[in-house]
Amino acid sequence: MTSSCPTQFPPSSTLPAAASVPRVLSIAGTDPTGGAGTAADLKSITAAGGYGMSVVTALVAQNTHGVRDLHVPPAEFLAAQLRAVSDDVTLDAVKTGMLGTTEFIATVVAWLDDVRPAILVVDPVMIATSGDRLLQPEAEQAMVAFCRRATVVTPNIDELAVLTGSPRATTEDEALEQAARWSEETGVAVVVKTGHLDTLTVTNTWLSPDGSRIAVPSTRVDTTSTHGTGCSLSSALATRLGRGDSPADALAWATDWLHESITHGAALRVGSGHGPVDHGHRARRLQAAASSAPWIMPDAVPHLLETPADLGAPQAGDHGRNVTVPAPAVAPPGPWTAALWAAGAEITAAIADSDFVRALVDGSLPQHAFAFYLAQDALYLNGYARALAALAARSTDPDAQVYWSQAATGALTEEAELHRGWLGSADHTGAPPAPSPVTAAYTTFLLATALGEDRAVGVAAVLPCFWLYAQVGAALPAVPAGHPYSAWLDTYRDPGFVTATEQALAQLESEMAAASPAVRAAAARAFLTACRHELEFFDQALRLEPGGGAALLATETDRPELAGSAR
Ligand SMILES: Nc1ncnc2c1ncn2[C@@H]1O[C@H](COP(=O)(O)OP(=O)(O)OP(=O)(O)O)[C@@H](O)[C@H]1O
Ligand SMILES: Cc1ncc(CO)c(N)n1
């Protein structure tokens, strides 16, 4: 019998203290379709950087449409599972989900009395999104009492009403007020989730017993893929807290990660009801970003370009998609720039389709990512200005000399605007922002190319910054009042920028026409490489952890209405 197995292992306390990978136990019910319960918890713990463990309360025959049947093993077996884990493993955090019955709650309480994990996140699961009961009605009061033992509880709006003995809140303020009262009375923190309210923004607010609040808003995703969102949020939160994150960083990480997971849930095509979220989306995105595959394969561009047609069809690249060439917002003035546009189509499409641009436009881009992006943009513009000045120095045609000199001045003016209107002068450690690897690689490439290669190659390298930026600007929709990044988005619509892009395109068209076939090929490679740097530059902001090296904005509040001057 498992329950009589002697504890012949070294006690957990003799093992090394908390690893950087937090050891997180989920105590929950199952979902064989993998979207909620234990499966969601383990995926979320892994995604949040933890080592996940799982004690099963009830076996649930459910899918994306609802619950069909339940099998509840004897409470002794729950106790045996709990003991098997804690006799052997030091726990950095525990998260509870479906506990089902009064007896199960009592079993977990008895175990907690003994084990006392530093972090206990209680998701007081009562009723599933499908409307099915996951907690016996007579166990509700036991669950309410159990919540008092938590570090933090994560009720949805209906569960908050039961917890606080109040009518169902109809507004966020009402929910916050209910939670604040309960938190002050019990000394337990509450995360108020407005997913079940009819609001455009879904806000997760951490309320501490002392009345302090941390609000993490995110845009509502229009999707039915929300099965298991509560399980996923609480597990990710437990993991980040178990790792030592502050409540603010833990909640920001969990909310932003979940938002990405919800956004991409429907693409999984799992089930025809309320589908799961894509817990692994972020990991796959980061894995792709870490690939060391060359950006431009040797056969992507022929060694000699005699005519524009030699450049051939769009390259499939590492995304491997069929590419339709997007219409250029700023038209190519001749056949060489037209051929370059077609060759870079896949990267241009990837930028338009990127999570960064989507999040900037829908307002869900986390503030720390936005601040990081702006700080890196300022550093980038300084390097870019030097590359443009190098082209001015290397030009012999008077119009080209004037054009590149003015472009260099323009980039420095933009950099100054960023500092004056948008950025603080130092990050939270007091240090001035430093270039990221992506920014450094891009500016180093531009300078090396503008100074060390034929001039046409340098001109091809600096063009994507004009052309792809103008492309993003032209595709931006009008955003509603109150959008957190509306002032910044306005800066993309500057007509002066389109004129500068047209002039840069004219420069490249004539440089390409005059260059040798070998130099043209090198220029095409430089153009494609710079397009890829542009994609990386946007994407890099979504590879940053909250608190991980982001510069401060000039106006600093939680995802502020940004004040700033247009560039
Ligand atoms: N449509 C949505 N758009 C954006 N975020 C959402 C959406 N739905 C849920 N979320 C996120 O998921 C979190 C949890 O959602 P919700 O409040 O619906 O939990 P829940 O009812 O406990 O979930 P469930 O019982 O389905 O597991 C929210 O706080 C929010 O961060
Ligand atoms: C096992 C389990 N826990 C929680 C939920 C809530 O989504 C669910 N559907 N199933």
XYZ file of C-alpha atoms and ligand atoms in Angstrom:
608
model
C 0.000 0.000 0.000
C 1.348 3.357 -0.995
C 0.124 5.016 2.204
C 2.136 2.646 4.417
C 5.393 3.106 2.470
C 8.035 4.156 5.020
C 9.715 7.523 4.617
C 13.219 6.252 4.012
C 14.424 9.350 2.148
C 16.491 12.233 3.510
C 14.149 14.915 4.852
C 13.598 17.716 2.334
C 15.213 20.255 4.620
C 18.629 18.603 4.236
C 18.592 19.177 0.492
C 19.933 22.369 -1.084
C 17.669 25.386 -0.688
C 15.534 26.849 -3.442
C 16.958 26.274 -6.839
C 16.593 29.034 -9.403
C 13.966 26.765 -10.907
C 11.157 26.921 -8.326
C 9.585 23.617 -7.341
C 5.847 24.130 -7.638
C 3.087 21.709 -6.668
C -0.374 21.876 -8.191
C -3.226 20.237 -6.297
C -6.103 20.063 -8.754
C -8.544 18.000 -10.817
C -7.913 16.706 -14.323
C -8.955 17.725 -17.798
C -8.195 15.055 -20.387
C -8.301 17.660 -23.177
C -5.381 19.424 -21.518
C -6.810 22.937 -21.228
C -7.661 23.210 -17.534
C -6.831 21.601 -14.197
C -3.609 19.630 -13.669
C -2.619 19.705 -17.342
C -2.980 23.483 -17.587
C -1.156 23.889 -14.292
C 1.860 21.826 -15.358
C 2.092 23.606 -18.714
C 1.797 26.989 -17.009
C 4.375 26.178 -14.330
C 6.801 25.069 -17.046
C 6.104 28.159 -19.133
C 6.705 30.388 -16.099
C 10.102 28.795 -15.494
C 9.277 26.298 -12.733
C 9.474 22.562 -12.133
C 5.867 21.399 -11.978
C 4.455 18.624 -9.789
C 0.912 17.363 -9.682
C -1.328 15.883 -7.010
C -4.697 14.902 -8.456
C -7.884 15.517 -6.482
C -10.669 14.349 -8.798
C -10.626 12.722 -12.214
C -12.882 14.752 -14.465
C -14.302 13.490 -17.761
C -14.546 16.869 -19.493
C -13.746 18.519 -22.796
C -14.075 21.966 -24.326
C -17.884 21.681 -24.107
C -18.229 20.785 -20.465
C -18.019 18.192 -17.712
C -19.491 14.722 -18.353
C -18.518 12.794 -15.277
C -16.440 12.921 -12.128
C -14.530 10.251 -10.264
C -13.499 11.185 -6.751
C -10.942 8.811 -5.211
C -10.893 8.288 -1.423
C -9.464 11.184 0.609
C -6.788 8.834 1.995
C -5.400 8.533 -1.488
C -5.175 12.327 -1.796
C -3.338 12.364 1.552
C -0.976 9.642 0.296
C -0.128 11.614 -2.850
C 0.515 14.776 -0.832
C 2.782 12.917 1.583
C 4.674 11.206 -1.236
C 5.604 14.603 -2.602
C 6.382 16.465 0.595
C 8.313 13.597 2.194
C 10.758 13.887 -0.671
C 10.649 17.335 -2.263
C 11.067 20.833 -0.864
C 8.257 22.989 -2.220
C 8.819 26.607 -3.175
C 5.143 27.178 -3.958
C 1.828 25.356 -3.853
C -1.189 26.162 -5.976
C -4.608 24.656 -5.358
C -7.415 24.431 -7.904
C -10.401 22.054 -7.840
C -10.680 20.569 -4.356
C -14.199 19.253 -4.862
C -15.404 18.219 -1.416
C -15.272 19.276 2.228
C -13.318 16.136 2.982
C -10.672 16.950 0.391
C -10.327 20.488 1.700
C -9.843 19.094 5.216
C -7.194 16.689 3.896
C -5.240 19.496 2.248
C -5.590 21.648 5.386
C -4.128 18.880 7.562
C -1.227 18.462 5.159
C -0.595 22.218 4.973
C -0.491 22.385 8.795
C 2.508 20.136 8.565
C 4.257 21.346 5.418
C 3.612 25.124 5.485
C 4.906 26.137 2.052
C 6.182 29.715 1.780
C 3.773 30.497 -1.061
C 0.192 29.204 -1.255
C -1.895 30.417 -4.186
C -5.530 29.378 -3.870
C -7.698 29.445 -6.971
C -11.075 28.859 -5.319
C -12.497 26.792 -8.176
C -16.248 26.420 -7.742
C -17.942 26.491 -11.139
C -16.253 25.937 -14.545
C -16.630 28.381 -17.474
C -19.054 25.828 -18.932
C -21.316 26.290 -15.884
C -20.538 22.875 -14.405
C -20.036 22.555 -10.654
C -16.535 21.552 -9.587
C -17.137 22.090 -5.876
C -20.018 20.518 -3.977
C -22.410 23.246 -2.766
C -21.999 22.126 0.855
C -18.216 22.553 0.516
C -18.431 26.253 -0.336
C -18.014 27.450 3.237
C -15.063 25.107 3.773
C -13.459 26.651 0.649
C -14.139 30.146 1.995
C -12.412 29.211 5.260
C -9.577 27.536 3.339
C -8.892 30.771 1.430
C -7.856 32.375 4.713
C -4.717 30.246 4.696
C -3.523 31.525 1.323
C -0.749 33.945 0.450
C -3.033 35.138 -2.313
C -6.393 34.026 -3.718
C -7.449 34.378 -7.359
C -11.273 34.244 -7.465
C -13.261 35.141 -10.572
C -16.151 37.568 -10.105
C -18.636 34.858 -9.077
C -16.217 33.199 -6.682
C -15.387 36.594 -5.167
C -19.076 37.061 -4.365
C -19.230 33.697 -2.561
C -15.934 34.376 -0.791
C -17.025 37.742 0.540
C -20.708 36.868 1.061
C -21.749 39.672 -1.303
C -23.984 39.898 -4.361
C -22.175 39.355 -7.692
C -20.236 42.538 -8.503
C -21.338 44.260 -11.701
C -18.455 46.720 -11.959
C -14.728 46.581 -11.354
C -15.017 49.123 -8.526
C -17.584 46.955 -6.755
C -15.336 43.904 -7.117
C -12.327 45.826 -5.819
C -14.327 47.065 -2.873
C -15.524 43.559 -1.966
C -11.996 42.206 -2.216
C -10.487 45.077 -0.222
C -12.873 44.492 2.669
C -12.179 40.761 2.733
C -8.427 41.214 2.392
C -8.269 43.692 5.263
C -10.320 41.346 7.462
C -8.342 38.180 6.669
C -4.830 39.471 6.013
C -4.797 37.572 2.709
C -3.995 39.229 -0.636
C -6.544 38.960 -3.468
C -6.089 39.143 -7.218
C -9.298 40.618 -8.605
C -9.877 39.432 -12.185
C -12.366 41.232 -14.392
C -12.434 38.562 -17.127
C -16.106 37.854 -16.345
C -17.175 41.516 -16.466
C -18.256 43.187 -19.668
C -15.226 45.451 -20.009
C -12.944 46.255 -22.959
C -9.924 45.986 -20.707
C -9.370 42.918 -18.531
C -7.554 44.003 -15.398
C -5.871 41.836 -12.803
C -5.404 43.789 -9.592
C -3.331 42.567 -6.653
C -4.891 43.906 -3.462
C -2.821 43.670 -0.307
C -4.330 43.639 3.192
C -2.781 47.092 3.808
C -4.965 48.467 1.005
C -2.195 48.857 -1.584
C -3.041 47.885 -5.160
C -1.105 46.786 -8.223
C -3.203 46.920 -11.396
C -2.133 45.048 -14.536
C -4.545 45.812 -17.352
C -4.587 43.962 -20.655
C -6.804 44.247 -23.693
C -9.669 41.801 -23.990
C -9.069 39.209 -26.684
C -12.129 38.471 -28.792
C -11.987 34.686 -28.605
C -13.743 31.636 -27.216
C -10.377 30.085 -26.246
C -10.573 30.890 -22.562
C -10.992 27.410 -21.057
C -8.623 27.113 -18.108
C -7.523 30.733 -17.974
C -8.057 30.849 -14.213
C -5.964 27.690 -13.643
C -3.232 29.023 -15.897
C -3.042 32.463 -14.300
C -2.870 31.126 -10.748
C -0.217 28.515 -11.612
C 1.982 31.025 -13.419
C 1.554 33.444 -10.520
C 2.525 30.773 -7.968
C 5.618 29.930 -9.994
C 6.827 33.497 -10.334
C 6.208 34.151 -6.621
C 8.001 30.890 -5.777
C 10.944 32.100 -7.793
C 11.154 35.201 -5.619
C 9.484 37.760 -7.887
C 7.678 40.662 -6.244
C 3.870 40.565 -6.496
C 4.058 43.348 -9.117
C 6.542 41.491 -11.334
C 4.853 38.120 -10.803
C 1.406 39.441 -11.726
C 2.739 41.404 -14.724
C 4.557 38.328 -16.016
C 1.588 36.009 -15.531
C -0.903 38.428 -17.097
C 1.231 39.236 -20.140
C 2.161 35.606 -20.753
C -1.486 34.547 -20.437
C -2.553 37.304 -22.824
C -0.173 35.947 -25.453
C -1.404 32.403 -24.763
C -5.064 33.425 -25.120
C -4.338 35.388 -28.321
C -2.926 32.275 -29.988
C -5.256 29.697 -28.423
C -7.700 29.455 -31.328
C -4.884 28.576 -33.750
C -4.360 25.304 -31.853
C -7.718 24.079 -33.181
C -8.325 21.927 -30.122
C -12.023 21.137 -29.660
C -15.123 22.888 -30.954
C -16.300 24.451 -27.698
C -14.376 26.798 -25.399
C -10.871 25.879 -26.512
C -7.660 25.965 -24.479
C -5.052 28.709 -24.493
C -1.673 28.086 -26.140
C 0.533 27.738 -23.069
C 3.588 27.071 -25.227
C 3.338 30.037 -27.577
C 5.854 32.194 -25.765
C 8.354 29.347 -25.455
C 8.143 28.616 -29.172
C 8.509 32.296 -30.026
C 11.615 32.571 -27.860
C 13.006 29.352 -29.278
C 12.634 30.726 -32.800
C 14.354 33.949 -31.730
C 17.272 31.952 -30.328
C 17.911 30.052 -33.562
C 21.465 30.341 -34.818
C 20.485 29.584 -38.423
C 21.924 32.177 -40.833
C 19.397 34.839 -41.745
C 20.333 34.950 -45.406
C 21.165 31.572 -46.936
C 23.992 31.517 -49.511
C 21.617 30.687 -52.351
C 19.098 33.391 -51.432
C 20.771 35.902 -53.763
C 22.768 34.954 -56.903
C 26.438 36.003 -56.946
C 25.853 38.322 -59.865
C 22.754 40.425 -60.470
C 22.717 41.394 -64.133
C 19.027 42.416 -64.176
C 16.393 42.942 -61.448
C 14.711 39.693 -62.531
C 17.821 37.772 -61.355
C 16.756 38.487 -57.802
C 13.913 36.016 -58.354
C 10.861 35.188 -56.297
C 10.453 36.033 -52.591
C 12.621 33.882 -50.355
C 10.803 31.451 -48.075
C 13.464 31.924 -45.356
C 13.151 30.249 -41.996
C 9.445 31.039 -41.638
C 8.788 28.781 -44.595
C 5.460 30.342 -45.457
C 4.006 31.002 -48.858
C 4.450 34.699 -49.302
C 2.164 37.131 -51.012
C 4.061 40.331 -51.648
C 2.423 43.093 -49.576
C 1.750 46.296 -51.515
C 4.449 48.846 -50.618
C 3.066 51.933 -48.893
C 5.883 53.991 -50.445
C 6.172 52.908 -54.082
C 9.538 51.767 -55.453
C 10.722 54.314 -58.059
C 12.242 51.723 -60.405
C 12.867 48.044 -61.165
C 15.756 47.480 -58.722
C 13.904 48.715 -55.661
C 10.776 46.861 -56.869
C 12.786 43.623 -57.024
C 14.244 44.267 -53.569
C 10.768 44.840 -52.162
C 9.598 41.498 -53.563
C 12.697 39.738 -52.213
C 12.035 41.096 -48.707
C 8.292 40.385 -48.797
C 8.341 37.600 -46.254
C 10.122 39.682 -43.656
C 7.856 42.671 -44.293
C 4.819 40.414 -43.846
C 6.313 38.962 -40.644
C 6.718 42.470 -39.202
C 3.105 43.386 -40.025
C 2.021 40.115 -38.425
C 4.340 40.341 -35.421
C 3.147 40.102 -31.846
C 4.965 43.374 -31.159
C 3.108 45.416 -33.776
C -0.188 43.751 -32.834
C 0.331 44.532 -29.156
C 1.404 48.117 -29.868
C -1.725 48.644 -31.955
C -4.196 46.936 -29.623
C -2.599 48.562 -26.586
C -1.688 45.296 -24.870
C 2.063 45.899 -25.139
C 3.314 45.874 -21.536
C 4.653 49.201 -20.376
C 8.079 47.778 -19.584
C 8.329 46.452 -23.154
C 7.295 49.811 -24.596
C 9.803 51.689 -22.431
C 12.532 49.275 -23.462
C 11.641 49.687 -27.115
C 11.854 53.487 -26.897
C 15.170 53.444 -25.064
C 16.640 51.048 -27.629
C 15.210 53.168 -30.424
C 17.086 56.208 -29.097
C 20.339 54.225 -28.968
C 19.655 52.848 -32.418
C 19.012 56.296 -33.910
C 22.396 57.474 -32.686
C 24.147 54.618 -34.491
C 21.923 55.051 -37.527
C 22.825 58.743 -37.728
C 26.514 57.800 -37.858
C 25.887 55.356 -40.714
C 23.952 58.035 -42.615
C 26.750 60.547 -41.997
C 29.228 57.993 -43.367
C 27.176 57.787 -46.572
C 27.204 61.591 -46.786
C 30.987 61.550 -46.462
C 31.296 58.897 -49.163
C 28.911 60.549 -51.644
C 30.252 62.668 -54.486
C 26.970 63.785 -56.029
C 25.992 67.126 -54.382
C 22.308 66.185 -54.028
C 23.258 62.874 -52.393
C 25.663 64.673 -50.029
C 22.891 67.037 -48.953
C 20.331 64.244 -48.668
C 22.424 61.920 -46.468
C 23.626 64.815 -44.298
C 20.054 65.905 -43.719
C 19.005 62.328 -43.023
C 21.767 62.060 -40.396
C 20.609 65.288 -38.773
C 17.027 64.016 -38.875
C 17.961 60.842 -37.021
C 19.783 62.850 -34.333
C 16.774 65.169 -33.999
C 14.518 62.153 -33.534
C 16.878 60.781 -30.887
C 16.783 64.113 -29.035
C 12.959 64.148 -29.262
C 12.818 60.698 -27.739
C 14.903 61.816 -24.796
C 13.032 65.069 -24.336
C 9.471 63.858 -24.830
C 9.394 60.227 -23.842
C 12.303 58.805 -21.925
C 13.682 59.142 -18.444
C 17.449 59.533 -18.386
C 18.211 56.354 -16.480
C 16.671 52.996 -15.690
C 15.476 51.888 -12.253
C 19.055 51.114 -11.178
C 20.113 54.686 -12.001
C 22.216 53.570 -14.963
C 21.739 55.062 -18.428
C 20.217 52.589 -20.901
C 22.685 50.240 -22.580
C 22.273 48.822 -26.080
C 20.746 45.358 -26.221
C 22.506 42.643 -28.279
C 19.929 43.159 -31.025
C 20.413 46.938 -31.133
C 24.193 46.605 -31.023
C 24.184 44.018 -33.825
C 22.004 46.224 -36.022
C 23.965 49.455 -35.544
C 27.306 47.658 -35.846
C 26.150 46.066 -39.092
C 24.997 49.439 -40.451
C 28.207 51.232 -39.568
C 30.446 48.450 -40.844
C 28.488 48.296 -44.100
C 28.275 52.065 -44.641
C 31.996 52.495 -43.916
C 33.499 49.286 -45.239
C 31.490 48.136 -48.259
C 30.762 49.743 -51.592
C 28.541 52.785 -51.216
C 25.576 51.103 -52.940
C 25.735 48.323 -50.345
C 25.681 50.899 -47.547
C 22.677 52.643 -49.099
C 20.849 49.306 -49.373
C 21.588 48.605 -45.692
C 20.102 51.863 -44.394
C 16.979 51.712 -46.579
C 14.787 49.209 -44.614
C 14.761 51.496 -41.576
C 12.994 54.093 -43.747
C 10.895 51.810 -45.875
C 9.641 49.240 -43.360
C 8.935 51.897 -40.726
C 6.860 53.830 -43.294
C 5.113 50.531 -44.113
C 4.142 49.944 -40.476
C 3.005 53.575 -40.192
C 0.750 53.342 -43.263
C -0.967 50.196 -41.949
C -1.817 51.611 -38.516
C -5.542 51.892 -37.811
C -7.051 54.812 -35.919
C -7.024 53.924 -32.225
C -9.740 54.799 -29.709
C -9.369 57.621 -27.196
C -7.617 56.406 -24.081
C -5.365 54.010 -26.010
C -2.106 53.906 -24.015
C 0.140 54.370 -27.047
C -1.939 56.712 -29.225
C 0.526 59.615 -28.917
C 3.373 57.352 -29.981
C 1.409 55.840 -32.867
C 0.790 59.384 -34.152
C 4.532 59.787 -34.612
C 4.457 57.052 -37.271
C 2.105 59.074 -39.427
C 4.545 61.951 -40.083
C 4.299 62.832 -43.822
C 7.896 64.170 -43.718
C 9.018 60.628 -43.100
C 7.345 59.393 -46.289
C 9.169 62.099 -48.288
C 12.503 61.084 -46.747
C 11.758 57.449 -47.657
C 11.001 58.392 -51.267
C 14.333 60.198 -51.493
C 16.243 57.267 -49.978
C 14.543 54.929 -52.468
C 15.566 57.173 -55.376
C 19.164 57.085 -54.096
C 19.190 53.297 -53.952
C 17.571 52.904 -57.378
C 20.303 54.973 -59.039
C 23.104 53.352 -56.984
C 21.859 49.885 -58.032
C 21.566 50.868 -61.694
C 25.157 52.152 -61.697
C 26.706 49.330 -59.644
C 28.453 46.186 -60.938
C 26.523 42.865 -60.849
C 28.615 41.696 -57.885
C 28.035 44.887 -55.894
C 24.310 44.677 -56.637
C 24.251 41.168 -55.192
C 26.064 42.376 -52.064
C 23.576 45.274 -51.830
C 20.616 42.882 -52.079
C 22.084 40.775 -49.265
C 22.619 43.879 -47.145
C 19.045 44.981 -47.806
C 17.619 41.605 -46.729
C 19.897 41.486 -43.688
C 18.718 44.949 -42.611
C 15.071 43.910 -43.125
C 15.690 41.024 -40.755
C 17.364 43.350 -38.241
C 14.180 45.457 -38.350
C 12.053 42.416 -37.471
C 14.391 41.501 -34.619
C 14.385 45.075 -33.398
C 10.605 45.091 -33.012
C 10.448 41.590 -31.582
C 13.194 42.056 -28.976
C 10.937 44.046 -26.649
C 8.763 40.943 -26.221
C 11.737 38.896 -25.041
C 12.198 40.947 -21.906
C 11.113 40.012 -18.387
C 9.330 42.663 -16.301
C 12.059 44.435 -14.341
C 14.697 43.072 -16.722
C 16.614 46.103 -17.893
C 13.807 48.337 -19.124
C 14.401 52.073 -19.023
C 11.894 54.324 -17.335
C 9.502 56.462 -19.269
C 9.376 60.173 -18.643
C 5.911 59.817 -17.118
C 5.917 56.796 -14.900
C 2.727 55.181 -13.663
C 1.121 51.825 -14.352
C 0.847 51.757 -18.177
C 0.258 55.478 -18.342
C -1.518 57.679 -20.759
C 1.741 58.686 -22.377
C 2.529 62.310 -22.722
C 4.984 63.043 -25.483
C 5.648 65.147 -28.513
C 5.349 63.733 -32.003
C 8.569 63.191 -33.849
N -11.030 37.413 -23.308
C -9.926 37.640 -22.585
N -9.001 38.520 -23.022
C -7.873 38.752 -22.327
N -7.589 38.161 -21.168
C -8.464 37.284 -20.665
C -9.684 36.965 -21.330
N -10.346 36.041 -20.596
C -9.577 35.783 -19.530
N -8.441 36.521 -19.548
C -7.304 36.461 -18.609
O -7.443 35.273 -17.866
C -7.566 35.581 -16.476
C -8.498 34.618 -15.797
O -9.743 34.730 -16.420
P -11.136 34.581 -15.661
O -11.383 35.725 -14.774
O -12.126 34.328 -16.746
O -10.843 33.313 -14.784
P -11.664 32.072 -14.363
O -13.110 32.274 -14.520
O -11.159 31.704 -13.028
O -11.175 31.030 -15.473
P -11.598 29.501 -15.742
O -12.611 29.070 -14.725
O -12.143 29.490 -17.163
O -10.345 28.735 -15.672
C -8.053 37.004 -16.470
O -7.768 37.610 -15.272
C -7.281 37.596 -17.629
O -5.936 37.852 -17.272
C -10.219 20.210 -13.216
C -10.664 21.561 -13.526
N -10.265 22.594 -12.754
C -10.663 23.840 -13.026
C -11.476 24.106 -14.096
C -11.923 25.523 -14.370
O -11.645 25.934 -15.619
C -11.876 23.010 -14.903
N -12.677 23.180 -15.989
N -11.462 21.764 -14.586
